Tab-separated table of C-alpha atoms and ligand atoms in Angstrom:
chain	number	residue	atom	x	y	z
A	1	UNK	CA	155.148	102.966	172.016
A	2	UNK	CA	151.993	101.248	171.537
A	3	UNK	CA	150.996	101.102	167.616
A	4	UNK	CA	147.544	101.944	167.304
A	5	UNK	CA	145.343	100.266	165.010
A	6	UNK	CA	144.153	103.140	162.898
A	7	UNK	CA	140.876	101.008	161.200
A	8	UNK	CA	139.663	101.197	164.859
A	9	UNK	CA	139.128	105.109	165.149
A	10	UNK	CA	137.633	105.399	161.325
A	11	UNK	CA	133.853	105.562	160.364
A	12	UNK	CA	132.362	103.112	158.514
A	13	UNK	CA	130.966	104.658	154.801
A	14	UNK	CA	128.255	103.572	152.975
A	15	UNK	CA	130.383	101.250	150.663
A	16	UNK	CA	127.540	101.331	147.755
A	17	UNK	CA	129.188	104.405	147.332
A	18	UNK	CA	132.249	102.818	146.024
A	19	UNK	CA	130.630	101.007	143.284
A	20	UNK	CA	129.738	104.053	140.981
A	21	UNK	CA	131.453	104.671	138.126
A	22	UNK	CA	133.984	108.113	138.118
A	23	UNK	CA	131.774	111.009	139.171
A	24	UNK	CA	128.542	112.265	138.046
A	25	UNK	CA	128.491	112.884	134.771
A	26	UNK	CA	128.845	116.935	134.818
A	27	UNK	CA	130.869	117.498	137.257
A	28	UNK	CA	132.945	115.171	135.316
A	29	UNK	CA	132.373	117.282	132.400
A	30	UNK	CA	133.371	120.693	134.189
A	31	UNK	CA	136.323	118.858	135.815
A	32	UNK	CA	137.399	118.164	131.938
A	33	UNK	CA	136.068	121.778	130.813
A	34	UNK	CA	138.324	123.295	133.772
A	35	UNK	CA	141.459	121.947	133.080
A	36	UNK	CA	140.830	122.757	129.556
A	37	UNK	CA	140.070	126.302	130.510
A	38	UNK	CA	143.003	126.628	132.474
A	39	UNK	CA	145.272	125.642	129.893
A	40	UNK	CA	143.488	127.803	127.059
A	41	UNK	CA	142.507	130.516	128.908
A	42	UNK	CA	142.030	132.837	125.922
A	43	UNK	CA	139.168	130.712	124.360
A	44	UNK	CA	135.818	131.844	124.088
A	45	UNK	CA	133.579	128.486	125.619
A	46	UNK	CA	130.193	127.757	124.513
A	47	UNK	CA	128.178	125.704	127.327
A	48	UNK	CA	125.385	123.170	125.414
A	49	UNK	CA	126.596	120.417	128.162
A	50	UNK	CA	124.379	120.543	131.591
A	51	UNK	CA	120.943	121.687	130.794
A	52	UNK	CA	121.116	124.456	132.487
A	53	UNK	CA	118.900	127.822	131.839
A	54	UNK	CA	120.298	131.271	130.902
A	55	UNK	CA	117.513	133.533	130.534
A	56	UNK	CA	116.675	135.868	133.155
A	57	UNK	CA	113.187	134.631	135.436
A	58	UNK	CA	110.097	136.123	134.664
A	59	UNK	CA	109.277	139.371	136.034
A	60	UNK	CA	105.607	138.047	137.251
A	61	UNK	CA	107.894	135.876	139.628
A	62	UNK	CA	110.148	138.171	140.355
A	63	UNK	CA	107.759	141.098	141.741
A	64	UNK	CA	106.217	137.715	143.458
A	65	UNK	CA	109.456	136.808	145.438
A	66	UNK	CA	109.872	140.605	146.290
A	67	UNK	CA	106.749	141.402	147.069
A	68	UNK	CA	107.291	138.078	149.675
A	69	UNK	CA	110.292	139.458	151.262
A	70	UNK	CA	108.734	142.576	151.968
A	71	UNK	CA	105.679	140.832	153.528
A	72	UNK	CA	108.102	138.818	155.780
A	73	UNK	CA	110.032	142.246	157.007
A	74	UNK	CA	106.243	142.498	158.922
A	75	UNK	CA	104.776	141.264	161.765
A	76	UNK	CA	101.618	140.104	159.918
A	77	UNK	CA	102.738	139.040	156.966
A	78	UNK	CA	105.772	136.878	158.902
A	79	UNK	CA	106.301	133.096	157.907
A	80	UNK	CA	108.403	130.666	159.588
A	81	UNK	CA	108.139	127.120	158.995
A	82	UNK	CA	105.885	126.504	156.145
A	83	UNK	CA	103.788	123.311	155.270
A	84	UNK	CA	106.015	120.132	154.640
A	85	UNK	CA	104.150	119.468	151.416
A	86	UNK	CA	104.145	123.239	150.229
A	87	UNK	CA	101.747	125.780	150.628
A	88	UNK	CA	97.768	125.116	150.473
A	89	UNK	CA	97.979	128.128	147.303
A	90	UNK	CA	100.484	126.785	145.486
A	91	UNK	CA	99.178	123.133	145.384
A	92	UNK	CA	95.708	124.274	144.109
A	93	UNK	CA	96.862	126.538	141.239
A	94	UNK	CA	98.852	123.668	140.161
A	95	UNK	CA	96.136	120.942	140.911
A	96	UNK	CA	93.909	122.914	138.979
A	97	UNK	CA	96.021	124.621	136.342
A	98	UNK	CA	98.723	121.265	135.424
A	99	UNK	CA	95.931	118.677	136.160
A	100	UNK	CA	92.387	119.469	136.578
A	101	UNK	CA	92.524	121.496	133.160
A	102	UNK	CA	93.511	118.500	131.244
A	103	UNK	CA	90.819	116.474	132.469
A	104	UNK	CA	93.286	114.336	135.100
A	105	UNK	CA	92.050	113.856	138.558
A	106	UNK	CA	94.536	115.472	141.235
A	107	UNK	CA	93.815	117.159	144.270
A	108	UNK	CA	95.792	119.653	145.604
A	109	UNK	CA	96.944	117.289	148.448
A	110	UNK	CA	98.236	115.034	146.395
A	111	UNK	CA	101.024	117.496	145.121
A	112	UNK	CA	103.953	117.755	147.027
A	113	UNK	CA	105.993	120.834	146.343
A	114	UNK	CA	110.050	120.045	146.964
A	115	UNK	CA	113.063	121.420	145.962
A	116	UNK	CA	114.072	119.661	142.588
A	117	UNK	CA	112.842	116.919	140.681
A	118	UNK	CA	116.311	115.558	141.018
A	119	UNK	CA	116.106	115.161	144.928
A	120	UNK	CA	112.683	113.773	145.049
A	121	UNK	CA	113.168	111.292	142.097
A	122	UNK	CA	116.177	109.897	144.237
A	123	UNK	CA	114.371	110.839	147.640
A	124	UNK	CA	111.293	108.003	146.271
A	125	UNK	CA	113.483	105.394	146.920
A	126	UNK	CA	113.510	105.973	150.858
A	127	UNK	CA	109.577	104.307	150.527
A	128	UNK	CA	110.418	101.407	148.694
A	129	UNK	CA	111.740	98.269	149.779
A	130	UNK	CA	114.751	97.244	148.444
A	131	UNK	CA	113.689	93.517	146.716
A	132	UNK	CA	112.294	95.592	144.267
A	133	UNK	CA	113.143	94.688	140.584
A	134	UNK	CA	114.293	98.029	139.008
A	135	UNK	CA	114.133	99.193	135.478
A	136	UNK	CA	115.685	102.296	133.359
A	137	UNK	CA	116.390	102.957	130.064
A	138	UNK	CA	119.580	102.908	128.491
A	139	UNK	CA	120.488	105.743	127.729
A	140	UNK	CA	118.579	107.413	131.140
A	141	UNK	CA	118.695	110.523	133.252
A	142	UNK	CA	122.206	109.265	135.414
A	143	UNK	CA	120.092	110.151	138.853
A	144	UNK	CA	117.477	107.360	138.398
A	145	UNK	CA	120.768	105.146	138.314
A	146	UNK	CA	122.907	106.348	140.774
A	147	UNK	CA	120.708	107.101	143.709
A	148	UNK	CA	119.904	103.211	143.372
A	149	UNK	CA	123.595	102.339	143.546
A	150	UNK	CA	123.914	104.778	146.687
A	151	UNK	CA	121.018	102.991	148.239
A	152	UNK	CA	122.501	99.515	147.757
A	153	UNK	CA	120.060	98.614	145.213
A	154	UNK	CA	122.348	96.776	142.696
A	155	UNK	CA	125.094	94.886	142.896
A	156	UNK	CA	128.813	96.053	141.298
A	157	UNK	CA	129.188	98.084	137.969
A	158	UNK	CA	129.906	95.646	135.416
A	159	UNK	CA	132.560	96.765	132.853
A	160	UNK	CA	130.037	98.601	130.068
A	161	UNK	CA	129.269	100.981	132.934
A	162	UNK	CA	125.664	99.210	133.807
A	163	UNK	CA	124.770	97.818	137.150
A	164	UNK	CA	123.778	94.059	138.360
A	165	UNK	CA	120.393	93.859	139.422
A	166	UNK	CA	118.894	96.729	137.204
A	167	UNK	CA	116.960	95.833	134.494
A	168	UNK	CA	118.285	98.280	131.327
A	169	UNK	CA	115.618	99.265	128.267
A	170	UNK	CA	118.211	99.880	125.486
A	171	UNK	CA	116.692	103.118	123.184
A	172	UNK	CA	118.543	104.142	120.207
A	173	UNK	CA	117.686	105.153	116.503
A	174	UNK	CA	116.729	101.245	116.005
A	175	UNK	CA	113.821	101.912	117.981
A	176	UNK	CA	113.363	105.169	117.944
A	177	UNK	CA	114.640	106.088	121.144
A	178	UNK	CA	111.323	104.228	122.327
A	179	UNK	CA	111.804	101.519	124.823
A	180	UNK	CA	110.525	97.873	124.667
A	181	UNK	CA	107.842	97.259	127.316
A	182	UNK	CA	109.955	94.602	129.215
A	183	UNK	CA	108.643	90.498	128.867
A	184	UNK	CA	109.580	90.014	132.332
A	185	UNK	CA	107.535	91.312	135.321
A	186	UNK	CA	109.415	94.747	136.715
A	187	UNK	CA	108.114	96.375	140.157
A	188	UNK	CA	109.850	99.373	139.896
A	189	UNK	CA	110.133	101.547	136.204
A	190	UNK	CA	111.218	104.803	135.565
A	191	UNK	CA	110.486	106.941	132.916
A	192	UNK	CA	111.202	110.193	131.540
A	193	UNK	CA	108.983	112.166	128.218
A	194	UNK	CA	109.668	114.311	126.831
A	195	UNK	CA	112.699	112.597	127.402
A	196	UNK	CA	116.514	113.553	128.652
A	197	UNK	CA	118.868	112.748	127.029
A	198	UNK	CA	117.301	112.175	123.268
A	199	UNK	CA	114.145	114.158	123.062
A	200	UNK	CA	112.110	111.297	122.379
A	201	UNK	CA	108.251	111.760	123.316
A	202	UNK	CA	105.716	109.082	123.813
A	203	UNK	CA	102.357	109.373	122.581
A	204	UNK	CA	99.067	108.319	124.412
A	205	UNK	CA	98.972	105.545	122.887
A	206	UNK	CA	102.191	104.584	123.666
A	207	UNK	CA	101.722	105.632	127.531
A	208	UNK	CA	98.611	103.631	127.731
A	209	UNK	CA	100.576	100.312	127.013
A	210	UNK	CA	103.019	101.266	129.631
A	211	UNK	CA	100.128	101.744	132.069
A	212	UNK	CA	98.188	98.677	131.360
A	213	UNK	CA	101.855	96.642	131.649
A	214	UNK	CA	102.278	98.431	135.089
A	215	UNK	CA	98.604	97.476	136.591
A	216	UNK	CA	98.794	93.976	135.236
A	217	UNK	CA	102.214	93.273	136.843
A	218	UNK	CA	101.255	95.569	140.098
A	219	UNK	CA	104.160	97.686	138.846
A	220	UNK	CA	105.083	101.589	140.352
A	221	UNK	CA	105.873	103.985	136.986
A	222	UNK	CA	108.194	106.685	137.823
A	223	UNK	CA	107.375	109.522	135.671
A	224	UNK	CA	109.704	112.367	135.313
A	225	UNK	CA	108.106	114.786	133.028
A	226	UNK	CA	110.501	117.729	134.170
A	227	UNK	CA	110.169	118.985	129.985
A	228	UNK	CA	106.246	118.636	129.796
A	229	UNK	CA	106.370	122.639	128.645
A	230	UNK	CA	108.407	122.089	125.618
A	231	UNK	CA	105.848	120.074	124.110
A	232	UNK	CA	104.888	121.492	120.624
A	233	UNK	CA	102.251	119.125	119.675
A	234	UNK	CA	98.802	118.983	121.051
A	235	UNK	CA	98.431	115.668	120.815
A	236	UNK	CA	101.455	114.371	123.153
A	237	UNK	CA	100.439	113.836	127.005
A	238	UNK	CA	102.033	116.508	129.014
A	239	UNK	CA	100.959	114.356	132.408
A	240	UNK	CA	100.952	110.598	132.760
A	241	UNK	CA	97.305	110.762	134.099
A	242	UNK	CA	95.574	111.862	130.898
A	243	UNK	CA	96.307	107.843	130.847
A	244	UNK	CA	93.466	105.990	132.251
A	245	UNK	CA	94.243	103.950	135.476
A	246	UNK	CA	97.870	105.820	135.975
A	247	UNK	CA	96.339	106.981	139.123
A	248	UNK	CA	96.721	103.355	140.433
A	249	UNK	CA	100.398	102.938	139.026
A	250	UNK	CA	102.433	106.100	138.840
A	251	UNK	CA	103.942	108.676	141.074
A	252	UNK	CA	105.004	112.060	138.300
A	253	UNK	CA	107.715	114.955	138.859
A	254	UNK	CA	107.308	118.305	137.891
A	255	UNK	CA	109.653	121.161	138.206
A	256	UNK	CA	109.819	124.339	137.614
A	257	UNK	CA	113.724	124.794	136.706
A	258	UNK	CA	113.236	124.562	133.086
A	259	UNK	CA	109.916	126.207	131.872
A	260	UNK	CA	110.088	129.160	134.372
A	261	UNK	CA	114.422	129.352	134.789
A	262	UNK	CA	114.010	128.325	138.288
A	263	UNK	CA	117.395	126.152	138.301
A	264	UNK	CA	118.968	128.163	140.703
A	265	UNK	CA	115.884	129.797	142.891
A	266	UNK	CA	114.526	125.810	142.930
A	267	UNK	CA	111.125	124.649	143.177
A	268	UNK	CA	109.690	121.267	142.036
A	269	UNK	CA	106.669	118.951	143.265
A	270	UNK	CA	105.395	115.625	143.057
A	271	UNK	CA	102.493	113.879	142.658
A	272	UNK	CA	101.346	111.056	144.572
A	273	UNK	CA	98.243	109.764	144.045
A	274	UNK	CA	95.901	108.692	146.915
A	275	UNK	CA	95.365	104.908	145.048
A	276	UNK	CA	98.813	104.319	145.395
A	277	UNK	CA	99.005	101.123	147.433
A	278	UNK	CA	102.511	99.174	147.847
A	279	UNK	CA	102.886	95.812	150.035
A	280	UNK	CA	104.728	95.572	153.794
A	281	UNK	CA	107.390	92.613	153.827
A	282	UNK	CA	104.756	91.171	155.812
A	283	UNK	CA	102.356	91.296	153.479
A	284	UNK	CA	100.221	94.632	154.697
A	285	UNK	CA	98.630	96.812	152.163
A	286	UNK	CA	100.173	100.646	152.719
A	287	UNK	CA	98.986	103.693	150.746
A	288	UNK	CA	102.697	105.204	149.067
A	289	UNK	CA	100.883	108.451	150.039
A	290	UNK	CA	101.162	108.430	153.599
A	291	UNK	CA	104.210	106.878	153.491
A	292	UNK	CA	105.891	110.272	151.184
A	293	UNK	CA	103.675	112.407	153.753
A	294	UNK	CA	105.642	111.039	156.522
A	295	UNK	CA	108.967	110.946	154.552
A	296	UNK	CA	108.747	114.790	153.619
A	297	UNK	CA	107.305	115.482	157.224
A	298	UNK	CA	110.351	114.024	158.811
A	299	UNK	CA	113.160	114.842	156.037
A	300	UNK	CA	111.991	118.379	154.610
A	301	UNK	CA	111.264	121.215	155.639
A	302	UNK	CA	109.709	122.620	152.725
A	303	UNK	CA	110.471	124.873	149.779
A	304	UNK	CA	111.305	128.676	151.104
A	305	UNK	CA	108.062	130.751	151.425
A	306	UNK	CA	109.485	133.703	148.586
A	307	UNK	CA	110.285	130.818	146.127
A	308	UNK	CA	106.845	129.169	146.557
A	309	UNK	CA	104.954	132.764	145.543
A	310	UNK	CA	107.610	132.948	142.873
A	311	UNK	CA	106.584	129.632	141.720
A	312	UNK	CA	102.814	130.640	141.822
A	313	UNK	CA	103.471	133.525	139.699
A	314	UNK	CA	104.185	131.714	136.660
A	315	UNK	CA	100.321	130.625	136.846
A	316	UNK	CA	99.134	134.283	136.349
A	317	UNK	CA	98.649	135.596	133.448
A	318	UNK	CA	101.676	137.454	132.879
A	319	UNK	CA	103.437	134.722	134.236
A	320	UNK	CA	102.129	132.115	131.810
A	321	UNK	CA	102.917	134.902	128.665
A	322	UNK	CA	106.448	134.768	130.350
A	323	UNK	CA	107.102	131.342	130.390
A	324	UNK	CA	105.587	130.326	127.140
A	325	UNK	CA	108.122	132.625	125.558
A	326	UNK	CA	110.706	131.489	127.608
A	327	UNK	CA	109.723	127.813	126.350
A	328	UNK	CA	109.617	128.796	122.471
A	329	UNK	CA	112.947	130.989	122.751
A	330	UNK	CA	114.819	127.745	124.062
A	331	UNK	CA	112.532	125.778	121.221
A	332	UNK	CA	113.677	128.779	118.546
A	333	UNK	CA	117.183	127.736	119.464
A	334	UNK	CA	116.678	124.058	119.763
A	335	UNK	CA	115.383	124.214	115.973
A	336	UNK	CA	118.782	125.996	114.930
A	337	UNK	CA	120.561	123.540	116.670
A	338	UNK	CA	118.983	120.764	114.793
A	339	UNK	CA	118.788	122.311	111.593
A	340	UNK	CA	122.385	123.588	111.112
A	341	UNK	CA	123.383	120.045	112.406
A	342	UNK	CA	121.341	118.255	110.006
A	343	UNK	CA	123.041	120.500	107.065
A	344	UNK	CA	126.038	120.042	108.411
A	345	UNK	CA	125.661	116.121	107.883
A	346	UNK	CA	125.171	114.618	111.237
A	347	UNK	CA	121.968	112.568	112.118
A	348	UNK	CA	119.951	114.254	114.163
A	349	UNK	CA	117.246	113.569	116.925
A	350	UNK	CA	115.222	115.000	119.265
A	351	UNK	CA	114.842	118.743	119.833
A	352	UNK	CA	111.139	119.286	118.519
A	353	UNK	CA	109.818	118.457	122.240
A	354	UNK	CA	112.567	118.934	124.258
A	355	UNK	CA	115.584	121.186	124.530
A	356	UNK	CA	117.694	118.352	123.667
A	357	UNK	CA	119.265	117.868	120.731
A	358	UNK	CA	120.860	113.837	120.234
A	359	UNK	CA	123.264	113.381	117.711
A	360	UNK	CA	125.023	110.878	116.435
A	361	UNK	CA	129.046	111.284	116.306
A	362	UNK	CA	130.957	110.758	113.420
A	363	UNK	CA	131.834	107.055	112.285
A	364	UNK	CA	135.201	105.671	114.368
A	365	UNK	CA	134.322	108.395	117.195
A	366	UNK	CA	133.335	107.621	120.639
A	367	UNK	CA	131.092	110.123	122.644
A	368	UNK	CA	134.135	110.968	124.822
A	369	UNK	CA	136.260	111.666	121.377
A	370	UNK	CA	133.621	113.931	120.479
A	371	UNK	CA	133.553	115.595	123.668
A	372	UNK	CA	136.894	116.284	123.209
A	373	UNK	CA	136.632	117.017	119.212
A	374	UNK	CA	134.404	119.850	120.072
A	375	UNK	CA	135.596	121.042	123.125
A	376	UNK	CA	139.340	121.469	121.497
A	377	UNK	CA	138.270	122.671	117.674
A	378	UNK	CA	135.300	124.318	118.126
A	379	UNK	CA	135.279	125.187	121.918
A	380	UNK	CA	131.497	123.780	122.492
A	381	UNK	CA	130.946	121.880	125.830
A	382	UNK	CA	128.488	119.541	125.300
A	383	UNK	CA	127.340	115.929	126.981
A	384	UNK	CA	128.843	112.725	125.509
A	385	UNK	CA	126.136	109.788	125.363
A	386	UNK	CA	127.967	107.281	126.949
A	387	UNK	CA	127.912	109.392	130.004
A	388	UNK	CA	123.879	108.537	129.710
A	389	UNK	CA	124.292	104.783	129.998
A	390	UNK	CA	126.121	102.230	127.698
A	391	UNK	CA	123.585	102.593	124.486
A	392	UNK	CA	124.511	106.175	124.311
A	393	UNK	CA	128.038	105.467	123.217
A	394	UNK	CA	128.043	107.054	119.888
A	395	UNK	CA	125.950	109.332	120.407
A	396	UNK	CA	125.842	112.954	121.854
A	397	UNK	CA	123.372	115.546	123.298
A	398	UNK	CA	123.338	119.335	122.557
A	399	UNK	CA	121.296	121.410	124.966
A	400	UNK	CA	119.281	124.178	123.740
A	401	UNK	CA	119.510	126.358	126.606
A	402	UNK	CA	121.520	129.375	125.964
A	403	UNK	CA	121.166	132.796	124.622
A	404	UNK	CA	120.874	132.708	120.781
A	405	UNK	CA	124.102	134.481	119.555
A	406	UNK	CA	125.811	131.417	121.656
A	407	UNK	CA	124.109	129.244	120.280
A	408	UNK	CA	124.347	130.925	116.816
A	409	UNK	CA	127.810	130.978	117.121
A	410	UNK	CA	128.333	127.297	118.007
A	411	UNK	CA	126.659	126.242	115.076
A	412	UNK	CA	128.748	128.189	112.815
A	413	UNK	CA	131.486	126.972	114.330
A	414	UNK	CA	130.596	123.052	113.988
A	415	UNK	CA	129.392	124.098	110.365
A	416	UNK	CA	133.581	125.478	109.670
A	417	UNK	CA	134.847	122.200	111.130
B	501	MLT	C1	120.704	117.760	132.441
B	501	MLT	O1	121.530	118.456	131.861
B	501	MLT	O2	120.481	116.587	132.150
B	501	MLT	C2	119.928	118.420	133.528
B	501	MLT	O3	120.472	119.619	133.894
B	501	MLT	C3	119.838	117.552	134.654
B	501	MLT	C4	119.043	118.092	135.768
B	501	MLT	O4	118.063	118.797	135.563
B	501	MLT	O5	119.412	117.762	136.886
């Protein structure tokens, strides 16, 4: 009998795949929340760990999506493919009512709508070379890092957990959770306010300084403002082009998951600004914006016609009431959160802006001692820092979205530890 080499008959894998570090971070989490269920079946589990919403989606977007279906169930009111880049309707209510209301310049074409700010902030990559020199924060929204890893954009993990090649922006309490604008010149930076994991916010001012580094070192911003509804104070930008001359440097996500509850329905969209201009390896100018036109044209297919008039609805009237209470019940619980934490001792952060609350675990703890701490005393699930990057070790974030005896609960219990 012949032996067979086996190696010949198997597939080769994308082997950047095989440099990330154990899974992503919450399906880690429920892996360790599963076997812990299993094993303690009769405990009552509070979920602050994956920011995930509870509350029910508005009824203005509800009636919407039904009132859709029906419409489809006709002959004239029928839809089969839809635009690529979303529906003509949906891009001008939010050209007008996100942008144009604030005073920033975006048309309607230059919004893409997509189906999660988490695919399209990894999707970007797909129209960028790959010399690019990369920054992130550290901690950092795990996607930003791992979809360059899958892409073969760094090198190996080194043993803290961070990546060769990347360029990391520690933020912590010593800063502020603000990041240093980096010395050296960076093509690629992402950013994320108000921010996930801490909470942080940047102000204008702040903004501006990242802008004016990007244009004078012909640098693309990445601008995940996902949490631009839980903004409290006036004063903060909700959209990186209230910033003068982001419209030559910056590419922003939006998504409707957590303002309007739309984690599960998903709808999302981008904006890509027609001054975008990026460099061939040849040295020929391209505008990013056809290139993302052509990406989405080829790749997508475009958000499902019921979700799209769902995710209109939150820009009538009764949808806006809707949200904006949906945004200040997660804020109502995001202030209990914070202030029973606070009394309870811990330093606190974040959680004014954002549904995030960052804390800092107790002296001689890790975050993945915490995790377990509160998982096994107090039955919370929440997200240990170091699961963020290697400056969150030490610290740990509390999400505020939940219904309010949950979250009135978990307190009390943290409070009786
Ligand atoms: C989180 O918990 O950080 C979010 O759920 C992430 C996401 O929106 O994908």
């Amino acid at each position: 009998m012949r032996c067979v080499d086996a190696s010949a008959f198997v597939v080769q894998v994308n082997s950047n795949y095989l440099k990330l570090k154990a899974g992503y971070l919450f399906p880690e989490i429920a892996r360790r929340v599963k076997a812990f269920s299993l094993s303690h079946s009769d405990k009552d589990l509070i979920r602050l760990g994956i920011g995930d919403v509870t509350e029910p989606l508005p009824l203005a977007c509800r009636q919407a999506m039904k009132q859709a279906i029906d419409e489809l169930g006709t002959e004239a009111g029928f839809h089969g493919y839809g635009p690529e880049q979303g529906y003509l309707w949906l891009r001008e209510i939010i050209a007008k009512s996100d942008y144009q209301i604030r005073g920033c310049d975006v048309s309607a074409d230059e919004i893409f709508v997509s189906d999660g700010s988490k695919c399209d902030s990894s999707n970007i990559l797909d129209i960028l070379g790959t010399g690019n020199r990369i920054a992130v924060t550290d901690p950092v929204y795990p996607v930003y890092v791992d979809s360059n890893v899958m892409a073969g954009r760094t090198g190996n993990a080194f043993d803290t957990g961070r990546y060769e090649g990347l360029t990391y922006l520690p933020i912590d309490a010593s800063n502020n959770f603000k990041a240093q604008i980096p010395e050296q010149s960076i093509d690629l930076i992402y950013l994320c306010f108000p921010n996930n994991p801490t909470g942080a916010v940047v102000s204008k001012e702040e903004l501006a300084r990242w802008v004016a580094y990007a244009r004078e070192h012909d640098s693309l911003i990445l601008f995940d403002a996902a949490y631009e509804a839980f903004i409290q104070d006036k004063d903060l930008p909700h959209s990186i082009y209230e910033i003068e001359g982001a419209r030559h440097c910056a590419i922003e996500f939006r998504s409707f998951s957590k303002n309007a509850g739309f984690t599960g329905t998903r709808c999302a969209f981008t904006v890509v600004p027609k001054e975008l201009k990026g460099q061939s390896i040849t040295g020929e100018i391209v505008d990013l914006w056809s290139l993302w036109n052509r990406r989405q044209s080829t790749k997508f297919n475009g958000v499902s016609y019921i979700v799209q008039r769902g995710a209109e609805a939150v820009y009538s009237s009764n949808g806006q009431t809707e949200v904006k209470s949906l945004v200040s019940f997660y804020m109502e619980n995001a202030k209990i959160i914070r202030n029973d934490l606070l009394q309870a001792g811990y330093s606190v952060y974040g959680g004014e802006h954002a549904p995030y609350v960052w804390i800092k675990v107790p002296e001689k703890m890790s975050s993945w001692d915490f995790f377990d701490f509160l998982l096994e005393k107090a039955n919370i699930v929440g997200t240990p820092g170091s699961g963020f990057g290697a400056s969150g070790e030490g610290y740990f974030r509390l999400s505020a979205f939940n219904n309010r005896l949950n979250v009135e609960k978990a307190m009390q219990r943290i409070g009786d530890l």
